[in-house]
CSV table of N, CA, C and O in Angstrom, one decimal:
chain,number,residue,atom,x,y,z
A,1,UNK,N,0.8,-1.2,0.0
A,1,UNK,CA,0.0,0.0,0.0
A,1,UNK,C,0.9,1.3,0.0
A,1,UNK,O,2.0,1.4,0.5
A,2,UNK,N,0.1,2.1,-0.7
A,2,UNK,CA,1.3,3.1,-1.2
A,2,UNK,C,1.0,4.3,0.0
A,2,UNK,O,-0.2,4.5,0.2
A,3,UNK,N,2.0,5.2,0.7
A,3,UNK,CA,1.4,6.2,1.5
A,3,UNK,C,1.1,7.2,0.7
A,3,UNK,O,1.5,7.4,-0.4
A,4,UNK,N,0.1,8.1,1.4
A,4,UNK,CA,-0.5,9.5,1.2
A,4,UNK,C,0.8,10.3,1.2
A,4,UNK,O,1.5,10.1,2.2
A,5,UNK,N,1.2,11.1,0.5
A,5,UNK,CA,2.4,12.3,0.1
A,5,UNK,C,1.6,13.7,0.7
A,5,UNK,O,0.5,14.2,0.4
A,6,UNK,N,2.4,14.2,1.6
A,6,UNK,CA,2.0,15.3,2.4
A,6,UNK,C,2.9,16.1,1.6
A,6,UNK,O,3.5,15.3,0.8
A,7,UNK,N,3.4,17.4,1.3
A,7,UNK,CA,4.3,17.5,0.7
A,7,UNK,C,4.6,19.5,1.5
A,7,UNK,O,3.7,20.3,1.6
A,8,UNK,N,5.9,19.7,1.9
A,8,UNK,CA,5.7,21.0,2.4
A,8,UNK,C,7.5,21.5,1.6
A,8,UNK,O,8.6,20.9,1.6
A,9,UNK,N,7.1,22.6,0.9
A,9,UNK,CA,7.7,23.4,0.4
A,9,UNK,C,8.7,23.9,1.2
A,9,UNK,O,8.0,24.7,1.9
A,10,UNK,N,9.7,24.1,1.5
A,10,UNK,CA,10.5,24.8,2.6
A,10,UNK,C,11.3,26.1,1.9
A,10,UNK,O,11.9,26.8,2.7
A,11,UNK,N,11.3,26.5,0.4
A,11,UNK,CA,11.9,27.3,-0.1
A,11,UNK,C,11.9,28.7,0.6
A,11,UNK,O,12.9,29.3,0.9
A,12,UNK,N,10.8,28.9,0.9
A,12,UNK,CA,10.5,30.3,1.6
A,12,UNK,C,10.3,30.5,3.2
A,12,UNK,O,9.8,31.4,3.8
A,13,UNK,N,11.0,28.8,3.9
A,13,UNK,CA,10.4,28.8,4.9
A,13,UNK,C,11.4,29.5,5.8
A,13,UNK,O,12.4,28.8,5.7
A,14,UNK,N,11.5,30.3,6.6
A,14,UNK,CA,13.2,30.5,6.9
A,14,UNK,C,12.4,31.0,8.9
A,14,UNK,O,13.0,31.8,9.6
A,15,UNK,N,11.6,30.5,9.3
A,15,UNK,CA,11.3,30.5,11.1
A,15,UNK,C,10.5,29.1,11.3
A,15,UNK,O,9.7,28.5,10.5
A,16,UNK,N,10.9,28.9,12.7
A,16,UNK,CA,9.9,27.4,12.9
A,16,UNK,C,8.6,27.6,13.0
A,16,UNK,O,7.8,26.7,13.0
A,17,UNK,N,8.1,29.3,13.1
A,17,UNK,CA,6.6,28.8,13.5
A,17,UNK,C,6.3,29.0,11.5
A,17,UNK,O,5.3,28.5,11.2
A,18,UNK,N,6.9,29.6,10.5
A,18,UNK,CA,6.2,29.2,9.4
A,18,UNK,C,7.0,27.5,8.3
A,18,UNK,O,7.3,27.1,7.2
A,19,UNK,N,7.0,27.2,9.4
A,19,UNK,CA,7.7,25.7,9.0
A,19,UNK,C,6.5,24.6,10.0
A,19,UNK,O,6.2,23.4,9.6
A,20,UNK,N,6.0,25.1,11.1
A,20,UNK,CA,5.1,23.8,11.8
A,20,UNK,C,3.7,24.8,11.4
A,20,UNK,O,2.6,24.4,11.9
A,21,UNK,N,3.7,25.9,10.6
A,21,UNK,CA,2.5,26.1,10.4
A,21,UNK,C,2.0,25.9,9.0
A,21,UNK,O,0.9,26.2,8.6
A,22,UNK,N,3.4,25.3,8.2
A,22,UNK,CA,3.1,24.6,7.0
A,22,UNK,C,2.7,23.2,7.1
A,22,UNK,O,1.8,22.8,6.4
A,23,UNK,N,3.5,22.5,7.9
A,23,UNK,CA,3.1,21.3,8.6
A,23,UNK,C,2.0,21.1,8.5
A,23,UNK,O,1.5,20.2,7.9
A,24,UNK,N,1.3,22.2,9.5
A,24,UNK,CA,-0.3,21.7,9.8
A,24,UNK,C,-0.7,22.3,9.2
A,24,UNK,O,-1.7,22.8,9.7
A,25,UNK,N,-0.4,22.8,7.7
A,25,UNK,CA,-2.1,23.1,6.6
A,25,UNK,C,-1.5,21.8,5.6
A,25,UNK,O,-2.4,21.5,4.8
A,26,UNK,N,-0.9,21.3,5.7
A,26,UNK,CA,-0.2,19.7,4.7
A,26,UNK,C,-0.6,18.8,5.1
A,26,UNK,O,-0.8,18.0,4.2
A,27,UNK,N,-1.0,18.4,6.7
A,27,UNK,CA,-1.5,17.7,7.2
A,27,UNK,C,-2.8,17.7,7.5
A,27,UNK,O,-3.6,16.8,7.7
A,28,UNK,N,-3.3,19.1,7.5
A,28,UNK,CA,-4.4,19.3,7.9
A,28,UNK,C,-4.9,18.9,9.5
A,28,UNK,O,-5.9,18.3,9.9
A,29,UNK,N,-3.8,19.5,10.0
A,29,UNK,CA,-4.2,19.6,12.1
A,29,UNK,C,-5.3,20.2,12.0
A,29,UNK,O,-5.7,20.9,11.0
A,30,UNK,N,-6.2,19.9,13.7
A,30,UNK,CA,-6.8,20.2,13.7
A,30,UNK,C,-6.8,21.8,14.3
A,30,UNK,O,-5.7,22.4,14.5
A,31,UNK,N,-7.8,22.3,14.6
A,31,UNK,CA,-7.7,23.4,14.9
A,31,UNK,C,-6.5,23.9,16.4
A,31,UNK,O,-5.8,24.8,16.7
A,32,UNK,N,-7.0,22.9,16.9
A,32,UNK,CA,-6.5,23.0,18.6
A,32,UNK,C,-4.7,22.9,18.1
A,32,UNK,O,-4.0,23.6,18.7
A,33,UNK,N,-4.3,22.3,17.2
A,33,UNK,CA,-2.8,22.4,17.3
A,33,UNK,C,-2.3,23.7,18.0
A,33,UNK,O,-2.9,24.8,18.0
A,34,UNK,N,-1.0,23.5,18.7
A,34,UNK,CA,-0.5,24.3,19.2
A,34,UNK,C,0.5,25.4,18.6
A,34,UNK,O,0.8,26.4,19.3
A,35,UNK,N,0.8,25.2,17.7
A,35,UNK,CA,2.1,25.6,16.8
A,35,UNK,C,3.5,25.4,18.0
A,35,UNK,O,4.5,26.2,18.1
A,36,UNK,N,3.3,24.6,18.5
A,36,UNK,CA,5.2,24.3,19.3
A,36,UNK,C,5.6,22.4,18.7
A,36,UNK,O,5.2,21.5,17.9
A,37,UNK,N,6.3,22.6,19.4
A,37,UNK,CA,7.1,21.3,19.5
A,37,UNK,C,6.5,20.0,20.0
A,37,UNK,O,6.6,18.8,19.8
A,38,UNK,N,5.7,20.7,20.8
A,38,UNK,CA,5.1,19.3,21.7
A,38,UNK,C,3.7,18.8,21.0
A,38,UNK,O,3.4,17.7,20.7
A,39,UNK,N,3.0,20.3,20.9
A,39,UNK,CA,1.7,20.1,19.8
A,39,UNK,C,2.2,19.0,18.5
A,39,UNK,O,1.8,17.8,18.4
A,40,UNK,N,3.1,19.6,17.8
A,40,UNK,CA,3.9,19.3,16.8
A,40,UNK,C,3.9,17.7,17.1
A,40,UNK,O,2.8,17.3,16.6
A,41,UNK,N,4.3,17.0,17.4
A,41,UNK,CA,4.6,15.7,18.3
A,41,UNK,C,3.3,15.4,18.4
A,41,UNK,O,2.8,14.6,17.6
A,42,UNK,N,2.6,16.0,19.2
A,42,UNK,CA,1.5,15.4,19.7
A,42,UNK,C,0.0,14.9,18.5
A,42,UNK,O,-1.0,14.2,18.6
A,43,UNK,N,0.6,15.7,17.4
A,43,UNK,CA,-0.3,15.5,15.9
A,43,UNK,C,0.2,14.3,15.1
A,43,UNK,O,-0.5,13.4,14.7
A,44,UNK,N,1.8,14.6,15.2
A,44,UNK,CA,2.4,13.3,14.5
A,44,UNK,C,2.1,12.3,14.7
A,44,UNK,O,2.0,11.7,13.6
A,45,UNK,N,1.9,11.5,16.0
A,45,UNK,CA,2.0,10.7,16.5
A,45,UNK,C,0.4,10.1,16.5
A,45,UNK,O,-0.1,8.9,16.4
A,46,UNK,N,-0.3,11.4,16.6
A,46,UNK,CA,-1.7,10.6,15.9
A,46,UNK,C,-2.3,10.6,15.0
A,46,UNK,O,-2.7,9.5,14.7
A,47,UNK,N,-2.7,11.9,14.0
A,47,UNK,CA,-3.3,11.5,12.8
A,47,UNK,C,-4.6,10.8,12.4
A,47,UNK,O,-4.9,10.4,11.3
A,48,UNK,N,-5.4,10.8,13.6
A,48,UNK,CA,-7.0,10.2,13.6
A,48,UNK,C,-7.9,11.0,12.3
A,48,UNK,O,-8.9,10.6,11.6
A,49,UNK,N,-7.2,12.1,12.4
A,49,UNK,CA,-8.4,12.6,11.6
A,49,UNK,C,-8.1,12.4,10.0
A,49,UNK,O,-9.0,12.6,9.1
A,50,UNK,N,-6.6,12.0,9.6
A,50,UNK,CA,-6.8,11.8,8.3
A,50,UNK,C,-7.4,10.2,7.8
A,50,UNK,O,-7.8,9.4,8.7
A,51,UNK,N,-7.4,9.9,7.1
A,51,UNK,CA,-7.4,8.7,6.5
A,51,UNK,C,-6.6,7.5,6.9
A,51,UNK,O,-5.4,7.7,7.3
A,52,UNK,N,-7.1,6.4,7.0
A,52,UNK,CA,-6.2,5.1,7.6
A,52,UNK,C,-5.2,5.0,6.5
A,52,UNK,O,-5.2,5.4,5.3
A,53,UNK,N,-4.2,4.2,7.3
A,53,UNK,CA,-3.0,3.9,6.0
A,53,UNK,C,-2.2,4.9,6.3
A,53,UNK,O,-2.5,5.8,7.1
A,54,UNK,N,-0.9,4.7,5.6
A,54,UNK,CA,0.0,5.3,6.3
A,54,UNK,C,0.3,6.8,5.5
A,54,UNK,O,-0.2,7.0,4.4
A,55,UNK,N,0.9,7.6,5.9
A,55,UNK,CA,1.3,8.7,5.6
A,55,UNK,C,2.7,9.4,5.4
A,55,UNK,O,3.5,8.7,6.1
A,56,UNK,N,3.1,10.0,5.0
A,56,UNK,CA,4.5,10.7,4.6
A,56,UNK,C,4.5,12.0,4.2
A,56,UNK,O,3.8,12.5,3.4
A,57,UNK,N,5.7,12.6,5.2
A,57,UNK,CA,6.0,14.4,5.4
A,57,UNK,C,6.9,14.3,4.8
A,57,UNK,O,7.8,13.6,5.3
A,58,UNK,N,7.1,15.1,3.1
A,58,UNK,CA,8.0,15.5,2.7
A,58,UNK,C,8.1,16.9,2.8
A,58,UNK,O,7.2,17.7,2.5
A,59,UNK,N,9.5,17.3,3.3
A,59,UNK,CA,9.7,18.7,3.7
A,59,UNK,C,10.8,18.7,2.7
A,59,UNK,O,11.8,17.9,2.9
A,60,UNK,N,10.7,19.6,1.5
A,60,UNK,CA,11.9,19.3,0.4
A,60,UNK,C,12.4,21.1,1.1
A,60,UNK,O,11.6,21.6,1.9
A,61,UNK,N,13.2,21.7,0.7
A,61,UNK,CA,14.6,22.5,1.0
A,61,UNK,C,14.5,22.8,2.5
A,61,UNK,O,14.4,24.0,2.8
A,62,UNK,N,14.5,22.3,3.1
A,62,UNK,CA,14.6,22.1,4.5
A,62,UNK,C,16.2,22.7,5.0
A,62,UNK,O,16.7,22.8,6.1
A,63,UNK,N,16.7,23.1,3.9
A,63,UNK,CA,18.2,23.7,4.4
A,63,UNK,C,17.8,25.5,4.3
A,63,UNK,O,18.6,26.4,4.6
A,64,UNK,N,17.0,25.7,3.9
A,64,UNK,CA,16.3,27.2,4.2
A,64,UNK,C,16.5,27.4,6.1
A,64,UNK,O,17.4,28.0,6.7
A,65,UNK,N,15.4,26.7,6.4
A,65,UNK,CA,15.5,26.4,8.0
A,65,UNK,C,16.9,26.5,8.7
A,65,UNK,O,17.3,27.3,9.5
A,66,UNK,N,17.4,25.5,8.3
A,66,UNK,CA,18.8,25.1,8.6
A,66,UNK,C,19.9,26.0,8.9
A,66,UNK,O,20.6,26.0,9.9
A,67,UNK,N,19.9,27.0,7.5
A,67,UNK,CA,20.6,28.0,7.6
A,67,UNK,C,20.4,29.6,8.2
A,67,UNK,O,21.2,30.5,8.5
A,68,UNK,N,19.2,29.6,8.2
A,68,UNK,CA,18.6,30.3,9.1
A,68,UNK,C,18.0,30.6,10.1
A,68,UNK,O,17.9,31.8,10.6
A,69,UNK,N,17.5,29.3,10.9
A,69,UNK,CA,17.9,29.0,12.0
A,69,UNK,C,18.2,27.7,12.9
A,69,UNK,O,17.3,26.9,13.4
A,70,UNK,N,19.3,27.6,13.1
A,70,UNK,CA,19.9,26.5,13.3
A,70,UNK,C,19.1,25.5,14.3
A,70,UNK,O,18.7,24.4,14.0
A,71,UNK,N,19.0,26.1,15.4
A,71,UNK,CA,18.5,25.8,16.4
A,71,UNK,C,17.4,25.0,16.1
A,71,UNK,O,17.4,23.8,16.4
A,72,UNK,N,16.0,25.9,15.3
A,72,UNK,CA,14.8,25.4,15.4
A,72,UNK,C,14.9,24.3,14.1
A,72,UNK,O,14.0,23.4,13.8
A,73,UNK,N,15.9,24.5,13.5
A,73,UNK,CA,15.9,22.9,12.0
A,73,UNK,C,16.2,21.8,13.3
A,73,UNK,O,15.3,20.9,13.3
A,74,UNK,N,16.9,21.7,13.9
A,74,UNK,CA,17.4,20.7,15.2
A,74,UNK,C,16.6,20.3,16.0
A,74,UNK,O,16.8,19.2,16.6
A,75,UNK,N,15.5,21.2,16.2
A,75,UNK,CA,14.2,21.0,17.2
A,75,UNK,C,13.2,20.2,16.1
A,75,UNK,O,12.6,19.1,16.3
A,76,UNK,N,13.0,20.9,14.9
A,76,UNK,CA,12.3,20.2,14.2
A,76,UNK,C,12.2,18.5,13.8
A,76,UNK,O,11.3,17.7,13.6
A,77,UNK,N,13.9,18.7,13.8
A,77,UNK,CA,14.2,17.4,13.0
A,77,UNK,C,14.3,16.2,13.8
A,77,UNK,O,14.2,15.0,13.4
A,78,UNK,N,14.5,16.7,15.2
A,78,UNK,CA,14.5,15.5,16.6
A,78,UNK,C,12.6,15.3,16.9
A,78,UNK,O,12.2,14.5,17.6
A,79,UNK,N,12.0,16.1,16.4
A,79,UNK,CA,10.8,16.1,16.9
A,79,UNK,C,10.3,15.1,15.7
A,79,UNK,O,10.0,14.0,16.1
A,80,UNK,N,10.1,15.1,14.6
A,80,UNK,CA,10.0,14.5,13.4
A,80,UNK,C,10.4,12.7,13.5
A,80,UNK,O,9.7,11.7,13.2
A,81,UNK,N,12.0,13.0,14.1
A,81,UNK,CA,12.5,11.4,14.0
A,81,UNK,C,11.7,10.9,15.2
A,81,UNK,O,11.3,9.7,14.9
A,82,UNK,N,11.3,11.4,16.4
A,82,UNK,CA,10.7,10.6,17.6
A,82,UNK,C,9.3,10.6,17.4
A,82,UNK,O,8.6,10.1,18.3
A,83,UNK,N,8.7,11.1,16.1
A,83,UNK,CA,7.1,11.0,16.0
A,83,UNK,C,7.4,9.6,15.0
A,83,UNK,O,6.7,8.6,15.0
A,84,UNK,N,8.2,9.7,14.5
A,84,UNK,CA,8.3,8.7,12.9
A,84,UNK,C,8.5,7.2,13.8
A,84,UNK,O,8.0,6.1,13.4
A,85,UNK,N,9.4,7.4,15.3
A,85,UNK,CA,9.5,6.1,15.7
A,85,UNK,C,8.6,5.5,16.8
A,85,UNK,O,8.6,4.4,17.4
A,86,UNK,N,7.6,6.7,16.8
A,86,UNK,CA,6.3,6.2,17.6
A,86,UNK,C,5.4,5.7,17.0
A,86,UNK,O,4.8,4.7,17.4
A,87,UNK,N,5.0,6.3,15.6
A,87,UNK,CA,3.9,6.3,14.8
A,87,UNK,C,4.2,5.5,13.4
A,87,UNK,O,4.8,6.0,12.5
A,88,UNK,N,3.6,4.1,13.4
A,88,UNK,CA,4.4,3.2,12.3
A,88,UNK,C,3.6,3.9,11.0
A,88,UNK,O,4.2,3.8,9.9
A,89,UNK,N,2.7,4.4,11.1
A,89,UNK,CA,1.9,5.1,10.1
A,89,UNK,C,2.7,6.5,9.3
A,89,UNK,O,2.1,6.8,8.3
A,90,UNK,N,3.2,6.9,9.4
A,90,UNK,CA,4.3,8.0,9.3
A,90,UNK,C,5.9,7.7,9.4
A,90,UNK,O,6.7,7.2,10.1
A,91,UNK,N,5.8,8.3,8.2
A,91,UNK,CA,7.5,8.3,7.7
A,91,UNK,C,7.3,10.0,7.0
A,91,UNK,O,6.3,10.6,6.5
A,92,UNK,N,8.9,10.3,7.3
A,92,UNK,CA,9.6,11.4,6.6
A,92,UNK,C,10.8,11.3,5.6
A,92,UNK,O,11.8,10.6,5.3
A,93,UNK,N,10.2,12.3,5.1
A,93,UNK,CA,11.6,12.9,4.2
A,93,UNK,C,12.0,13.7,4.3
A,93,UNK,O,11.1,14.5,4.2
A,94,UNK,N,13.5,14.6,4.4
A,94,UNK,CA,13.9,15.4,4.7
A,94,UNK,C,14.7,16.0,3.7
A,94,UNK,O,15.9,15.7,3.8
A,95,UNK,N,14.4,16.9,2.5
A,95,UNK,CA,15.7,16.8,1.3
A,95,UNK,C,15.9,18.2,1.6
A,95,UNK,O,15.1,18.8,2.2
A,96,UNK,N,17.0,18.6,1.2
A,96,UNK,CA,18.2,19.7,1.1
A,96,UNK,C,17.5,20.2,-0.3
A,96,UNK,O,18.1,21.1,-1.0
C-alpha cells in the first residue's frame, strides 16, 4: 500500500513557527494544534483525523530552515525522528 504524500515546500520557509505552520495546513491539524514542538509531536504521533494507511511528510529545501535557524531545524528534526519512531503510520523525508 502506497502512503499518502504530504508535501511541504521549505523554499520560503526560513522560522519554525512558518515551518510547523506549514506542517499543519499539509496535514491538515486540527484546529486545537499548538504551533510548538510538543503540539507538533503530539499530531504526529496521531493522525486520527486523516485517513487510515500510512502517511508521509516530505519537507523538500529544509536547508532554508537550517541556515537560518539552526536551532529550530534541530528542534524540528528530533521532533520528526521521535514521531516517525512512535507512529508506524508516518514516515519522513527530509531533502536539502
Amino acid at each position: 500500500m502506497t502512503a499518502v504524500e504530504h508535501v511541504v515546500d521549505g523554499s520560503e520557509l526560513r522560522t519554525k513557527r512558518a515551518v510547523l505552520q506549514a506542517f499543519a495546513r499539509a496535514l491538515s491539524f486540527p484546529d486545537y494544534f499548538g504551533a510548538n514542538l510538543d503540539a507538533l509531536y503530539d499530531c504526529l504521533t496521531d493522525l486520527s483525523w486523516l485517513p487510515d494507511g500510512a502517511h508521509r511528510l516530505h519537507w523538500t529545501h529544509a536547508e532554508v530552515l537550517r541556515r537560518s535557524d539552526p536551532a529550530a531545524f534541530a528542534g524540528i528534526s528530533e521532533v520528526l525522528a521521535d514521531a516517525v519512531a512512535a507512529n508506524p503510520r508516518l514516515t519522513v523525508q527530509v531533502s536539502a
